[in-house]
Structures are given as structure tokens and as C-alpha cells.
Amino acid sequence: MKREAVSATRLLVLGGVRGFGRAHGYEVRRTLLSWGSDEWANVNPGSIYHALKQLTKEGLLRAHEAAGSSAGPPRTDYEITAAGEAEFLRQLREALVTVDVRRPELLTAALGFLTELPRAEAVGLLERRLEALAAFRGEVAPHLAWESGDHLNELLDWWVTSADAATAWTRGLIGRLRDGAYVMADEKPDDGADERPRGSGEADQRGA
């Protein structure tokens, strides 16, 4: 199967279905829109339903046709397949390490599923993000030339400043994860309950 480019829509829809286990398209749409994904990722109802059908066509989701009843018309439920699980994790990993000023929504989508990764892997991916940020800054910074009087230097300076801020934030997240923040995929109870280990997480660190 062709490897699709990392996409916030594919990641969000696969992750949305995966989180439910089995869900009707309306449930997935309602959840994603409640996250504001239509604002920060341009994931609108039409693109969600299109993604559900396309991912099913690719064998990443399995569709179940449910008969109608007095409670409502026939509907289609979706569940993620083994191939879909692998694609979800691939998209998540790539989104975490991708630094692209044209697609800031990739990181936002990935952060919504950060705890679906083992702790050590999440830290490793974020360290790769630091490398990508350093490379991006290294490409842009040499072109700054304030003495030229060119107003486009403001754009270059914005990119450099943004890279510096993103680097500081990424290092902070790495530190929080190393200190035990959040319940990661390799630490979740078998029953799926979201139980935070004693003495870990940001709430504990802040004295909450």
C-alpha cells in the first residue's frame, strides 16, 4: 500500500475512531469538532466523512452497516483495523517530528494523542523534533541582514524567534515527560482506566 503523507485529518480521524473502539461517523465528527479542529486544522464535517470513506477503502477502517430502527435510520459504524492501528501510530510519530511552517496543525493534532505512545518513544521523537527545529533555524538565520533595510527580514526574524520559542517549549515537554508527567501507553492499566501513577504528572509537580 502506498505510504500517505502525514496529514492532520488522517491522524485525527484514525485516532478518533480508535478512541471509541467502534463509532458512528456522527460521533467521530462531534468529537473532533468539539476539539475545535475545524478552526486549527481545517477539519470540517465534509472532510471527516470523506476521510472515513477513504480510510475504509484503504483497509485502515472497517465499516459495519447497522439496520435502521424506530430510533433512527440505517447507519454505518467504523472500527480501526490492524493496518489502521499501524498507520495511526506512523502518522502520530511523523507529526511529532515534522517541523513545517506551512502545517502547524500537525503538531497540534499529534499532541492530542501524545499519551498513546510509550514514554521513552515520545521523548525520543521530541528529541528528533529538537534536531529538526535546529536545522530549520540554521537554514533561516544566515539570511537575516538587518543592515539591508529589507522589510522581509521581519518574516525571517519571526521564523527564527518562533523556532527558538518552539525549542524552549519542546525541551520543557521533554523534561515533564522525564519527570513522570501523564500516563503513557506503556503505563496504562489493562482495563483502560486513566489512572495516574502516584506522585507523577504535572498536577503533582505543581502541588495540586
Coordinates of N, CA and C in Angstrom, one line a residue:
M1 N 0.8 -1.2 0.0 CA 0.0 0.0 0.0 C 0.9 1.2 0.0
K2 N 0.5 2.3 -0.8 CA 1.2 3.5 -0.9 C 1.3 4.2 0.5
R3 N 2.4 4.7 0.9 CA 2.6 5.4 2.1 C 2.0 6.9 1.9
E4 N 1.0 7.2 2.6 CA 0.4 8.5 2.5 C 1.2 9.5 3.3
A5 N 1.3 10.8 2.9 CA 2.0 11.8 3.6 C 1.3 12.0 4.9
V6 N 2.0 12.5 5.9 CA 1.4 12.8 7.2 C 0.3 13.9 7.0
S7 N -0.8 13.6 7.6 CA -2.0 14.5 7.5 C -2.7 14.6 8.8
A8 N -3.0 15.9 9.2 CA -3.8 16.1 10.4 C -5.1 15.4 10.4
T9 N -5.8 15.5 9.2 CA -7.1 14.9 9.0 C -7.0 13.4 9.2
R10 N -6.1 12.7 8.6 CA -6.0 11.2 8.7 C -5.7 10.9 10.1
L11 N -4.8 11.6 10.8 CA -4.4 11.3 12.1 C -5.6 11.5 13.1
L12 N -6.3 12.6 12.9 CA -7.4 12.9 13.8 C -8.6 11.8 13.6
V13 N -8.9 11.5 12.4 CA -10.0 10.6 12.1 C -9.6 9.2 12.6
L14 N -8.4 8.7 12.3 CA -8.0 7.4 12.8 C -8.0 7.4 14.3
G15 N -7.4 8.4 14.9 CA -7.4 8.5 16.4 C -8.7 8.6 17.0
G16 N -9.6 9.3 16.3 CA -11.0 9.4 16.9 C -11.7 8.1 16.9
V17 N -11.7 7.4 15.8 CA -12.3 6.1 15.7 C -11.6 5.1 16.7
R18 N -10.3 5.2 16.8 CA -9.6 4.3 17.7 C -10.0 4.5 19.1
G19 N -10.2 5.8 19.5 CA -10.6 6.1 20.9 C -11.9 5.5 21.3
F20 N -12.8 5.5 20.3 CA -14.2 4.9 20.6 C -14.2 3.4 20.6
G21 N -13.3 2.8 19.8 CA -13.3 1.4 19.6 C -14.2 1.0 18.4
R22 N -15.4 1.5 18.4 CA -16.4 1.4 17.3 C -17.3 2.6 17.4
A23 N -17.4 3.3 16.3 CA -18.2 4.6 16.4 C -18.9 4.9 15.1
H24 N -20.0 5.5 15.2 CA -20.8 6.1 14.1 C -20.0 7.3 13.6
G25 N -20.1 7.6 12.3 CA -19.4 8.8 11.8 C -19.8 10.1 12.5
Y26 N -21.1 10.2 12.9 CA -21.5 11.4 13.6 C -20.8 11.6 15.0
E27 N -20.5 10.4 15.6 CA -19.8 10.5 16.9 C -18.4 11.0 16.7
V28 N -17.7 10.5 15.7 CA -16.4 11.0 15.3 C -16.4 12.5 15.0
R29 N -17.3 12.9 14.2 CA -17.4 14.3 13.8 C -17.7 15.2 15.0
R30 N -18.6 14.8 15.8 CA -18.9 15.6 17.0 C -17.7 15.7 17.9
T31 N -17.0 14.6 18.1 CA -15.8 14.7 19.0 C -14.7 15.6 18.4
L32 N -14.4 15.4 17.1 CA -13.3 16.2 16.5 C -13.7 17.7 16.5
L33 N -14.9 18.0 16.2 CA -15.4 19.4 16.2 C -15.4 20.0 17.6
S34 N -15.6 19.2 18.6 CA -15.6 19.7 19.9 C -14.2 20.1 20.4
W35 N -13.2 19.5 19.7 CA -11.8 19.9 19.9 C -11.4 21.2 19.2
G36 N -12.3 21.7 18.4 CA -12.0 22.9 17.6 C -11.2 22.6 16.4
S37 N -11.2 21.4 15.9 CA -10.3 21.0 14.8 C -10.7 21.7 13.5
D38 N -11.9 22.2 13.4 CA -12.3 22.9 12.2 C -11.6 24.3 12.2
E39 N -11.2 24.8 13.3 CA -10.5 26.1 13.4 C -9.0 25.9 13.2
W40 N -8.4 25.0 13.8 CA -6.9 24.9 13.8 C -6.4 23.9 12.8
A41 N -7.2 23.0 12.3 CA -6.8 22.0 11.3 C -7.6 22.0 10.0
N42 N -8.6 22.9 9.9 CA -9.5 22.9 8.7 C -10.1 21.5 8.5
V43 N -10.4 20.8 9.6 CA -11.1 19.5 9.5 C -12.6 19.8 9.7
N44 N -13.3 19.9 8.6 CA -14.8 20.2 8.7 C -15.6 18.9 8.5
P45 N -16.9 19.0 8.7 CA -17.7 17.8 8.6 C -17.5 17.0 7.3
G46 N -17.4 17.8 6.2 CA -17.2 17.1 4.9 C -15.9 16.3 4.8
S47 N -14.9 16.9 5.3 CA -13.6 16.3 5.2 C -13.5 15.1 6.2
I48 N -14.2 15.1 7.3 CA -14.3 14.0 8.2 C -15.0 12.8 7.5
Y49 N -16.1 13.0 6.9 CA -16.9 11.9 6.3 C -16.1 11.4 5.1
H50 N -15.5 12.3 4.4 CA -14.6 11.8 3.2 C -13.5 10.9 3.7
A51 N -12.8 11.4 4.8 CA -11.7 10.6 5.4 C -12.2 9.2 5.8
L52 N -13.4 9.2 6.5 CA -13.9 7.9 6.9 C -14.1 6.9 5.8
K53 N -14.6 7.4 4.7 CA -14.8 6.5 3.5 C -13.5 6.1 2.8
Q54 N -12.6 7.1 2.7 CA -11.3 6.8 2.1 C -10.5 5.9 2.9
L55 N -10.5 6.1 4.2 CA -9.7 5.2 5.1 C -10.3 3.7 5.1
T56 N -11.6 3.7 5.0 CA -12.2 2.3 4.8 C -11.8 1.7 3.5
K57 N -11.8 2.5 2.4 CA -11.4 2.0 1.1 C -10.0 1.4 1.2
E58 N -9.1 2.1 2.0 CA -7.7 1.7 2.1 C -7.5 0.5 3.0
G59 N -8.6 0.1 3.7 CA -8.5 -1.0 4.6 C -8.0 -0.6 6.0
L60 N -7.9 0.7 6.3 CA -7.5 1.1 7.6 C -8.6 1.2 8.6
L61 N -9.8 1.3 8.1 CA -11.0 1.2 8.9 C -11.9 0.1 8.4
R62 N -12.7 -0.4 9.3 CA -13.7 -1.4 8.8 C -15.1 -0.9 9.1
A63 N -15.9 -0.9 8.1 CA -17.3 -0.4 8.2 C -18.3 -1.5 8.5
H64 N -19.2 -1.1 9.4 CA -20.3 -2.1 9.8 C -21.6 -1.4 9.5
E65 N -22.4 -1.9 8.6 CA -23.7 -1.4 8.3 C -24.7 -1.8 9.4
A66 N -25.3 -0.9 10.0 CA -26.4 -1.2 11.1 C -27.7 -0.9 10.5
A67 N -28.7 -1.8 10.7 CA -30.0 -1.6 10.2 C -30.7 -0.5 10.9
G68 N -31.6 0.1 10.3 CA -32.4 1.2 10.9 C -33.4 0.6 11.9
S69 N -33.9 1.5 12.7 CA -34.9 1.1 13.7 C -35.8 2.3 14.0
S70 N -36.8 2.1 14.9 CA -37.7 3.2 15.2 C -36.9 4.4 15.8
A71 N -35.7 4.1 16.3 CA -34.9 5.2 16.9 C -34.2 6.0 15.8
G72 N -34.1 5.5 14.6 CA -33.3 6.3 13.6 C -33.1 5.4 12.3
P73 N -32.6 6.1 11.3 CA -32.3 5.4 10.0 C -31.1 4.5 10.1
P74 N -30.9 3.7 9.0 CA -29.6 2.9 9.0 C -28.4 3.8 9.1
R75 N -27.3 3.2 9.7 CA -26.1 4.0 9.9 C -24.9 3.1 9.6
T76 N -23.8 3.7 9.5 CA -22.5 3.0 9.4 C -21.6 3.2 10.6
D77 N -21.2 2.2 11.2 CA -20.2 2.3 12.3 C -18.9 1.9 11.8
Y78 N -17.8 2.5 12.4 CA -16.5 2.2 12.0 C -15.6 1.7 13.1
E79 N -14.7 0.9 12.8 CA -13.6 0.5 13.8 C -12.3 0.4 13.1
I80 N -11.2 0.6 13.8 CA -9.9 0.6 13.2 C -9.4 -0.8 13.0
T81 N -8.7 -1.1 11.9 CA -8.1 -2.4 11.6 C -6.7 -2.4 12.1
A82 N -6.1 -3.6 12.0 CA -4.6 -3.7 12.4 C -3.8 -2.8 11.6
A83 N -4.1 -2.7 10.3 CA -3.4 -1.8 9.4 C -3.6 -0.4 9.7
G84 N -4.8 -0.1 10.2 CA -5.2 1.3 10.6 C -4.4 1.7 11.9
E85 N -4.3 0.7 12.8 CA -3.5 1.0 14.0 C -2.1 1.3 13.7
A86 N -1.5 0.6 12.7 CA -0.1 0.8 12.3 C 0.0 2.2 11.7
E87 N -1.0 2.5 10.8 CA -1.0 3.8 10.1 C -1.2 5.0 11.1
F88 N -2.0 4.8 12.1 CA -2.3 5.8 13.1 C -1.0 6.1 13.9
L89 N -0.3 5.1 14.3 CA 1.0 5.3 15.0 C 2.1 5.9 14.1
R90 N 2.1 5.5 12.8 CA 3.1 6.1 11.9 C 2.8 7.6 11.7
Q91 N 1.5 7.9 11.5 CA 1.1 9.3 11.4 C 1.5 10.2 12.6
L92 N 1.2 9.6 13.8 CA 1.5 10.3 15.0 C 3.0 10.5 15.2
R93 N 3.8 9.5 14.9 CA 5.2 9.7 15.1 C 5.8 10.8 14.1
E94 N 5.3 10.7 12.8 CA 5.8 11.7 11.9 C 5.3 13.1 12.2
A95 N 4.1 13.2 12.7 CA 3.6 14.5 13.0 C 4.4 15.2 14.1
L96 N 4.8 14.3 15.1 CA 5.6 14.9 16.2 C 7.0 15.4 15.8
V97 N 7.6 14.8 14.8 CA 8.9 15.2 14.4 C 8.9 16.2 13.2
T98 N 7.8 16.4 12.6 CA 7.8 17.3 11.4 C 7.7 18.7 11.8
V99 N 8.7 19.5 11.3 CA 8.7 21.0 11.5 C 8.4 21.6 10.1
D100 N 7.3 22.2 10.0 CA 6.9 22.8 8.7 C 6.0 24.0 9.0
V101 N 6.5 25.2 8.6 CA 5.7 26.4 8.9 C 4.4 26.4 8.2
R102 N 4.3 25.6 7.1 CA 3.0 25.6 6.4 C 2.0 24.7 7.0
R103 N 2.4 23.9 8.0 CA 1.4 22.9 8.5 C 1.6 22.8 10.1
P104 N 1.3 23.9 10.8 CA 1.5 23.8 12.2 C 0.4 22.9 12.9
E105 N -0.6 22.6 12.1 CA -1.7 21.7 12.7 C -1.2 20.3 13.0
L106 N -0.1 19.9 12.3 CA 0.4 18.5 12.6 C 0.8 18.3 14.0
L107 N 1.5 19.3 14.6 CA 1.9 19.2 16.0 C 0.7 19.2 16.9
T108 N -0.3 20.1 16.6 CA -1.5 20.2 17.4 C -2.2 18.9 17.5
A109 N -2.4 18.3 16.3 CA -3.1 17.0 16.2 C -2.3 15.9 17.0
A110 N -1.0 15.9 16.8 CA -0.2 14.9 17.5 C -0.3 15.0 19.0
L111 N -0.3 16.2 19.5 CA -0.4 16.4 21.0 C -1.6 15.9 21.6
G112 N -2.7 15.8 20.8 CA -3.9 15.2 21.3 C -3.8 13.7 21.6
F113 N -2.8 13.1 20.9 CA -2.7 11.7 21.1 C -1.3 11.3 21.7
L114 N -0.6 12.3 22.3 CA 0.7 12.1 22.8 C 0.8 10.9 23.7
T115 N -0.2 10.7 24.6 CA -0.2 9.6 25.6 C -0.4 8.2 25.0
E116 N -0.7 8.2 23.7 CA -0.8 6.9 23.0 C 0.5 6.2 22.7
L117 N 1.6 6.9 23.0 CA 3.0 6.4 22.8 C 3.6 6.0 24.1
P118 N 4.5 5.1 24.1 CA 5.3 4.8 25.3 C 6.1 6.0 25.7
R119 N 6.4 6.2 26.9 CA 7.1 7.4 27.4 C 8.5 7.6 26.7
A120 N 9.3 6.5 26.7 CA 10.6 6.6 26.1 C 10.6 7.0 24.6
E121 N 9.6 6.4 23.9 CA 9.5 6.7 22.5 C 9.1 8.2 22.3
A122 N 8.1 8.7 23.1 CA 7.7 10.1 23.0 C 8.8 11.0 23.2
V123 N 9.6 10.7 24.2 CA 10.8 11.6 24.5 C 11.8 11.5 23.3
G124 N 12.0 10.3 22.7 CA 12.9 10.2 21.6 C 12.4 11.0 20.4
L125 N 11.1 10.9 20.1 CA 10.6 11.6 19.0 C 10.7 13.2 19.2
L126 N 10.5 13.6 20.4 CA 10.6 15.0 20.7 C 12.0 15.5 20.6
E127 N 13.0 14.6 20.9 CA 14.4 15.0 20.7 C 14.7 15.1 19.2
R128 N 14.1 14.3 18.4 CA 14.2 14.4 17.0 C 13.6 15.7 16.5
R129 N 12.5 16.2 17.1 CA 11.9 17.4 16.8 C 12.9 18.6 17.1
L130 N 13.6 18.5 18.2 CA 14.6 19.5 18.5 C 15.6 19.6 17.4
E131 N 16.0 18.5 16.9 CA 17.0 18.5 15.8 C 16.5 19.1 14.6
A132 N 15.2 18.8 14.3 CA 14.6 19.5 13.1 C 14.4 21.0 13.3
L133 N 14.1 21.4 14.5 CA 14.0 22.8 14.8 C 15.3 23.5 14.6
A134 N 16.4 22.9 15.1 CA 17.7 23.4 14.9 C 18.1 23.5 13.5
A135 N 17.7 22.5 12.7 CA 18.1 22.5 11.3 C 17.3 23.7 10.6
F136 N 16.0 23.8 10.9 CA 15.2 24.9 10.3 C 15.8 26.3 10.6
R137 N 16.1 26.5 11.9 CA 16.7 27.7 12.3 C 18.0 28.0 11.6
G138 N 18.8 26.9 11.5 CA 20.1 27.1 10.8 C 20.0 27.5 9.4
E139 N 18.9 27.1 8.7 CA 18.7 27.4 7.3 C 18.2 28.9 7.2
V140 N 17.4 29.4 8.1 CA 16.8 30.7 8.0 C 17.8 31.8 8.6
A141 N 18.4 31.6 9.7 CA 19.1 32.6 10.4 C 20.2 33.3 9.6
P142 N 21.0 32.6 8.8 CA 22.0 33.2 8.0 C 21.5 34.2 7.0
H143 N 20.2 34.2 6.7 CA 19.7 35.1 5.7 C 19.3 36.5 6.3
L144 N 19.3 36.5 7.6 CA 18.9 37.8 8.3 C 20.0 38.8 8.0
A145 N 19.6 40.0 7.6 CA 20.6 41.0 7.3 C 19.9 42.4 7.5
W146 N 19.9 42.8 8.8 CA 19.1 44.0 9.2 C 19.7 45.2 8.5
E147 N 21.0 45.2 8.2 CA 21.5 46.4 7.6 C 21.0 46.7 6.2
S148 N 20.4 45.6 5.6 CA 19.9 45.8 4.2 C 18.7 46.7 4.1
G149 N 18.0 46.8 5.3 CA 16.7 47.6 5.3 C 15.6 47.0 4.6
D150 N 15.7 45.7 4.3 CA 14.6 44.9 3.7 C 13.6 44.5 4.7
H151 N 12.3 44.9 4.5 CA 11.3 44.6 5.5 C 11.0 43.1 5.6
L152 N 11.5 42.3 4.6 CA 11.3 40.9 4.6 C 12.1 40.2 5.7
N153 N 13.1 41.0 6.3 CA 13.8 40.5 7.4 C 12.9 40.2 8.6
E154 N 11.8 40.9 8.7 CA 10.8 40.7 9.8 C 10.2 39.3 9.7
L155 N 10.0 38.8 8.5 CA 9.5 37.5 8.3 C 10.5 36.5 8.8
L156 N 11.8 36.7 8.3 CA 12.8 35.8 8.7 C 13.0 35.8 10.2
D157 N 13.0 37.0 10.8 CA 13.1 37.1 12.3 C 12.0 36.4 13.0
W158 N 10.8 36.5 12.4 CA 9.6 35.8 13.0 C 9.9 34.3 13.0
W159 N 10.4 33.7 11.9 CA 10.7 32.3 11.9 C 11.7 31.9 12.9
V160 N 12.8 32.7 13.0 CA 13.9 32.4 13.9 C 13.3 32.5 15.4
T161 N 12.6 33.5 15.7 CA 12.0 33.7 17.0 C 11.1 32.5 17.3
S162 N 10.2 32.2 16.4 CA 9.3 31.1 16.6 C 10.0 29.7 16.8
A163 N 11.1 29.5 16.1 CA 11.9 28.3 16.2 C 12.5 28.3 17.6
D164 N 13.0 29.4 18.1 CA 13.6 29.5 19.5 C 12.5 29.2 20.5
A165 N 11.3 29.8 20.3 CA 10.2 29.5 21.3 C 9.8 28.1 21.3
A166 N 9.7 27.5 20.1 CA 9.3 26.1 19.9 C 10.3 25.2 20.6
T167 N 11.6 25.5 20.4 CA 12.7 24.8 21.0 C 12.6 24.8 22.5
A168 N 12.3 25.9 23.1 CA 12.2 26.0 24.6 C 11.0 25.2 25.1
W169 N 9.9 25.3 24.4 CA 8.7 24.6 24.8 C 8.9 23.1 24.7
T170 N 9.6 22.6 23.6 CA 9.8 21.2 23.4 C 10.7 20.6 24.5
R171 N 11.8 21.4 24.8 CA 12.6 21.0 25.9 C 11.9 20.9 27.2
G172 N 10.9 21.8 27.4 CA 10.1 21.7 28.6 C 9.2 20.5 28.7
L173 N 8.6 20.2 27.5 CA 7.8 19.0 27.5 C 8.6 17.7 27.7
I174 N 9.8 17.7 27.1 CA 10.7 16.5 27.3 C 11.0 16.4 28.8
G175 N 11.3 17.5 29.5 CA 11.6 17.5 30.9 C 10.4 17.0 31.7
R176 N 9.2 17.4 31.4 CA 8.0 17.0 32.1 C 7.8 15.5 31.9
L177 N 8.0 15.0 30.7 CA 7.8 13.6 30.5 C 8.8 12.8 31.2
R178 N 10.1 13.2 31.3 CA 11.1 12.5 32.0 C 10.8 12.5 33.5
D179 N 10.1 13.6 34.0 CA 9.8 13.7 35.4 C 8.5 12.9 35.7
G180 N 7.9 12.2 34.7 CA 6.8 11.4 35.0 C 5.4 11.9 34.7
A181 N 5.3 13.1 34.0 CA 4.0 13.7 33.7 C 3.2 12.7 32.8
Y182 N 1.9 12.7 33.1 CA 1.0 11.9 32.3 C 1.1 10.4 32.3
V183 N 0.0 9.7 32.0 CA 0.1 8.3 32.0 C 0.2 7.9 30.5
M184 N 1.3 7.3 30.2 CA 1.7 7.0 28.8 C 1.2 5.6 28.4
A185 N 1.3 5.2 27.1 CA 0.7 4.0 26.6 C 1.3 2.8 27.3
D186 N 2.5 2.8 27.7 CA 3.1 1.6 28.4 C 2.9 1.6 29.9
E187 N 2.1 2.5 30.4 CA 1.8 2.6 31.8 C 0.3 2.5 32.1
K188 N -0.5 2.4 31.1 CA -2.0 2.4 31.3 C -2.4 1.0 31.8
P189 N -3.4 1.0 32.7 CA -3.9 -0.3 33.2 C -4.5 -1.1 32.1
D190 N -4.6 -2.4 32.3 CA -5.1 -3.3 31.2 C -6.6 -3.0 31.0
D191 N -7.3 -2.5 32.0 CA -8.7 -2.2 31.8 C -9.0 -0.9 31.1
G192 N -7.9 -0.2 30.8 CA -8.1 1.1 30.0 C -8.4 2.3 30.9
A193 N -8.5 2.1 32.2 CA -8.8 3.2 33.0 C -7.6 4.2 33.1
D194 N -8.0 5.5 33.1 CA -6.9 6.5 33.0 C -6.5 6.9 34.5
E195 N -5.6 6.0 35.0 CA -5.2 6.2 36.4 C -3.7 6.7 36.4
R196 N -3.5 7.9 37.0 CA -2.2 8.4 37.1 C -1.4 7.8 38.2
P197 N -0.2 7.3 37.9 CA 0.6 6.7 39.0 C 0.9 7.7 40.1
R198 N 0.9 7.3 41.3 CA 1.1 8.1 42.5 C 2.4 8.9 42.3
G199 N 2.3 10.2 42.6 CA 3.5 11.1 42.7 C 4.0 11.5 41.3
S200 N 3.2 11.3 40.2 CA 3.7 11.6 38.9 C 2.7 12.6 38.3
G201 N 3.2 13.3 37.2 CA 2.3 14.2 36.4 C 2.5 15.6 36.9
E202 N 2.0 16.5 35.9 CA 2.1 17.9 36.2 C 1.4 18.4 37.4
A203 N 0.2 17.8 37.7 CA -0.6 18.2 38.8 C 0.2 18.0 40.1
D204 N 0.9 16.8 40.2 CA 1.7 16.6 41.4 C 2.9 17.5 41.5
Q205 N 3.5 17.8 40.3 CA 4.7 18.7 40.3 C 4.3 20.1 40.8
R206 N 3.1 20.5 40.5 CA 2.7 21.9 40.8 C 2.0 22.0 42.2
G207 N 2.0 20.8 42.8 CA 1.4 20.8 44.2 C -0.1 20.9 44.2
A208 N -0.8 20.4 43.1 CA -2.2 20.4 43.0 C -2.7 19.3 43.9

